[in-house]
Amino acid sequence: MLHQSGSPLHAPVLQWYDVNARVLPWRDPSAGPWAVMVSEFMLQQTPVARVLPAYQRWMERWPTPADLAAEPPGEAVRAWDRLGYPRRALRLHAAAQAIVERHGGEVPDDHAALLDLPGVGTYTAAAIASFAFGQRHAVVDTNVRRVLARAITGVAQPTISPTAADLRLAVSALPSDEATAARWAVASMELGALVCTARTPRCADCPIRSQCAWVLAGSPPYDGPPRKGQTYEGTDRQVRGRLLAVLRSEQDAVPKKALDACWPDQVQRERALDGLVADGLVEPLPRNRYRLPA
DNA sequence: AAGGCGTGGAG
DNA sequence: TCTCCAAGCCT
C-alpha cells in the first residue's frame, strides 16, 4: 500500500503498521463506533491484555449503548471486573445514557459532542472520532507523546503530563489528508506500544530509527524531573478496591459487617466507604447494608 | 493545577 | 523483591 504524506516519518510508520498492527477486536472493520468507545474507556490506564476478556464479555452483553443504558449502573461496575478505576464503568454507563437521550442511541461522530460525554476527555474524543469515523485529529496519548518526544524533540521521555506543546507538536506532525491522518493516528500509537516503548525501546526494529532525533543524538538518558512513584500499599485506593471487590462478588446487598472484615483500620475504612458512596459506586441502604448502585 | 483514582504484569 | 508503568479523566 502506498502512502503519500508531508513528513518523512509518515511513510515508514504507515508501512510498518500495515505489516505489524495487532489484530484487536475493536479494530475489526465490522466493530463499529460503540466498540471503539468501549475499548477506549477500558484502555484508559489499563493494558490491552487485561482489557481483552472484559471487553469481549461486555460487548456480548451490551452490543449497543441502549443495551447498557437500560441496566442499572451497578451492573456496569460489576462487569468492569478488575480492570481498575471503576469510575470509568460508571462514566461509560452515564455516557451510554447520554447517547440514548441526546443522540438517538448512536455514538456521535462530532468531536465536541463526544467531549461532552461523561468520561470522554481530549484524548478519547479524538480517538473515537479518528478510529471510528476516520476523521483527522491529533490523537495524543502517552504512546504518541513518547514517539514524538523521541523522534522529533530528541529526548528519552515526554513530559510527565500532557502539555499544550505536545498537542501542537502532534498537530504539526499530522498528515493533511484525512484518511492518512486517521491511519497515522493508530499507526504512531501502535509504534509507541510495540516498539518505541517506555522501558526498553526496540530501536533495532524501528522503521524510523534513521531519522529519530533521539537516536541521532546518541540516545541520551532521561534528565527531566523525577517521576513520582505511585505507592499503593495502605492507600485509600487499596481499601476502596477491597470494599468494591466484596460488593462485586455479591449479587445482593451486603451487611456492613462483611465490609468491616476487609480492612483493619476503621477510620480509613469509613473514609474509603464514604468516598465510594460519594462517587456513586456504592449505594447505602437502610439497616446498615450496602450494594452496587441500582 | 497537582493529586486522587485500581490492578496486575513485566523486567 | 520491588519498581515501573499501562490507549486518562476529573476536580
PDB file of N, CA, C and O (backbone and C1' of nucleotides) in Angstrom, chain A residues 50 82 86-87 237 240-241, chain B residues 3-9:
ATOM      1  N   ARG A  50      -5.169  -7.149  29.561  1.00  0.00           N
ATOM      2  CA  ARG A  50      -6.141  -7.281  30.642  1.00  0.00           C
ATOM      3  C   ARG A  50      -7.532  -6.829  30.201  1.00  0.00           C
ATOM      4  O   ARG A  50      -8.545  -7.262  30.732  1.00  0.00           O
ATOM      5  N   ARG A  82     -12.054  -6.441  37.345  1.00  0.00           N
ATOM      6  CA  ARG A  82     -10.883  -5.853  37.995  1.00  0.00           C
ATOM      7  C   ARG A  82     -10.012  -5.067  37.030  1.00  0.00           C
ATOM      8  O   ARG A  82      -8.780  -5.092  37.141  1.00  0.00           O
ATOM      9  N   PRO A  86     -12.758   1.939  38.660  1.00  0.00           N
ATOM     10  CA  PRO A  86     -14.142   1.587  38.328  1.00  0.00           C
ATOM     11  C   PRO A  86     -15.040   2.795  38.060  1.00  0.00           C
ATOM     12  O   PRO A  86     -16.147   2.628  37.549  1.00  0.00           O
ATOM     13  N   ARG A  87     -14.589   3.975  38.382  1.00  0.00           N
ATOM     14  CA  ARG A  87     -15.399   5.140  37.998  1.00  0.00           C
ATOM     15  C   ARG A  87     -15.566   5.215  36.494  1.00  0.00           C
ATOM     16  O   ARG A  87     -16.528   5.782  35.991  1.00  0.00           O
ATOM     17  N   ARG A 237      -6.975   3.984  48.062  1.00  0.00           N
ATOM     18  CA  ARG A 237      -7.278   3.265  46.819  1.00  0.00           C
ATOM     19  C   ARG A 237      -7.345   1.764  47.047  1.00  0.00           C
ATOM     20  O   ARG A 237      -8.222   1.081  46.518  1.00  0.00           O
ATOM     21  N   ARG A 240     -10.546   1.004  48.962  1.00  0.00           N
ATOM     22  CA  ARG A 240     -11.690   1.091  48.049  1.00  0.00           C
ATOM     23  C   ARG A 240     -11.769  -0.156  47.174  1.00  0.00           C
ATOM     24  O   ARG A 240     -12.852  -0.702  46.945  1.00  0.00           O
ATOM     25  N   GLY A 241     -10.630  -0.594  46.697  1.00  0.00           N
ATOM     26  CA  GLY A 241     -10.583  -1.781  45.854  1.00  0.00           C
ATOM     27  C   GLY A 241     -11.113  -2.999  46.586  1.00  0.00           C
ATOM     28  O   GLY A 241     -11.874  -3.795  46.027  1.00  0.00           O
TER      29      GLY A 241
ATOM     30  P    DG B   3       1.003  17.246  44.373  1.00  0.00           P
ATOM     31  O5'  DG B   3      -0.322  16.544  44.911  1.00  0.00           O
ATOM     32  C5'  DG B   3      -1.581  17.231  44.873  1.00  0.00           C
ATOM     33  C4'  DG B   3      -2.692  16.208  44.962  1.00  0.00           C
ATOM     34  C3'  DG B   3      -2.230  14.775  45.193  1.00  0.00           C
ATOM     35  O3'  DG B   3      -3.231  14.138  45.968  1.00  0.00           O
ATOM     36  C1'  DG B   3      -3.342  14.863  43.151  1.00  0.00           C
ATOM     37  P    DG B   4      -3.001  12.664  46.478  1.00  0.00           P
ATOM     38  O5'  DG B   4      -4.402  12.011  46.137  1.00  0.00           O
ATOM     39  C5'  DG B   4      -5.615  12.720  46.431  1.00  0.00           C
ATOM     40  C4'  DG B   4      -6.757  12.048  45.725  1.00  0.00           C
ATOM     41  C3'  DG B   4      -6.734  10.524  45.808  1.00  0.00           C
ATOM     42  O3'  DG B   4      -8.059  10.076  46.057  1.00  0.00           O
ATOM     43  C1'  DG B   4      -6.741  11.184  43.538  1.00  0.00           C
ATOM     44  P    DC B   5      -8.319   8.599  46.516  1.00  0.00           P
ATOM     45  O5'  DC B   5      -8.676   7.895  45.135  1.00  0.00           O
ATOM     46  C5'  DC B   5      -9.816   8.362  44.414  1.00  0.00           C
ATOM     47  C4'  DC B   5      -9.832   7.706  43.065  1.00  0.00           C
ATOM     48  C3'  DC B   5      -9.494   6.202  43.085  1.00  0.00           C
ATOM     49  O3'  DC B   5     -10.497   5.504  42.366  1.00  0.00           O
ATOM     50  C1'  DC B   5      -8.304   7.297  41.400  1.00  0.00           C
ATOM     51  P    DG B   6     -10.646   3.921  42.647  1.00  0.00           P
ATOM     52  O5'  DG B   6      -9.182   3.369  42.328  1.00  0.00           O
ATOM     53  C5'  DG B   6      -8.722   2.217  42.953  1.00  0.00           C
ATOM     54  C4'  DG B   6      -8.978   1.006  42.077  1.00  0.00           C
ATOM     55  C3'  DG B   6      -8.490  -0.300  42.686  1.00  0.00           C
ATOM     56  O3'  DG B   6      -9.304  -1.311  42.116  1.00  0.00           O
ATOM     57  C1'  DG B   6      -7.180   0.200  40.797  1.00  0.00           C
ATOM     58  P    DT B   7      -9.196  -2.780  42.700  1.00  0.00           P
ATOM     59  O5'  DT B   7      -8.057  -3.417  41.802  1.00  0.00           O
ATOM     60  C5'  DT B   7      -8.319  -3.548  40.414  1.00  0.00           C
ATOM     61  C4'  DT B   7      -7.086  -4.013  39.715  1.00  0.00           C
ATOM     62  C3'  DT B   7      -6.285  -5.106  40.448  1.00  0.00           C
ATOM     63  O3'  DT B   7      -6.586  -6.325  39.805  1.00  0.00           O
ATOM     64  C1'  DT B   7      -4.901  -3.503  39.341  1.00  0.00           C
ATOM     65  P    DG B   8      -5.951  -7.719  40.329  1.00  0.00           P
ATOM     66  O5'  DG B   8      -4.674  -7.890  39.392  1.00  0.00           O
ATOM     67  C5'  DG B   8      -4.856  -7.760  37.993  1.00  0.00           C
ATOM     68  C4'  DG B   8      -3.510  -7.649  37.316  1.00  0.00           C
ATOM     69  C3'  DG B   8      -2.492  -8.725  37.699  1.00  0.00           C
ATOM     70  O3'  DG B   8      -1.830  -9.116  36.519  1.00  0.00           O
ATOM     71  C1'  DG B   8      -1.521  -6.639  37.937  1.00  0.00           C
ATOM     72  P    DG B   9      -1.347 -10.621  36.306  1.00  0.00           P
ATOM     73  O5'  DG B   9      -0.393 -10.455  35.063  1.00  0.00           O
ATOM     74  C5'  DG B   9      -0.768  -9.567  34.015  1.00  0.00           C
ATOM     75  C4'  DG B   9       0.457  -8.929  33.422  1.00  0.00           C
ATOM     76  C3'  DG B   9       1.663  -9.847  33.319  1.00  0.00           C
ATOM     77  O3'  DG B   9       2.278  -9.657  32.052  1.00  0.00           O
ATOM     78  C1'  DG B   9       2.237  -7.927  34.578  1.00  0.00           C
TER      79       DG B   9
END
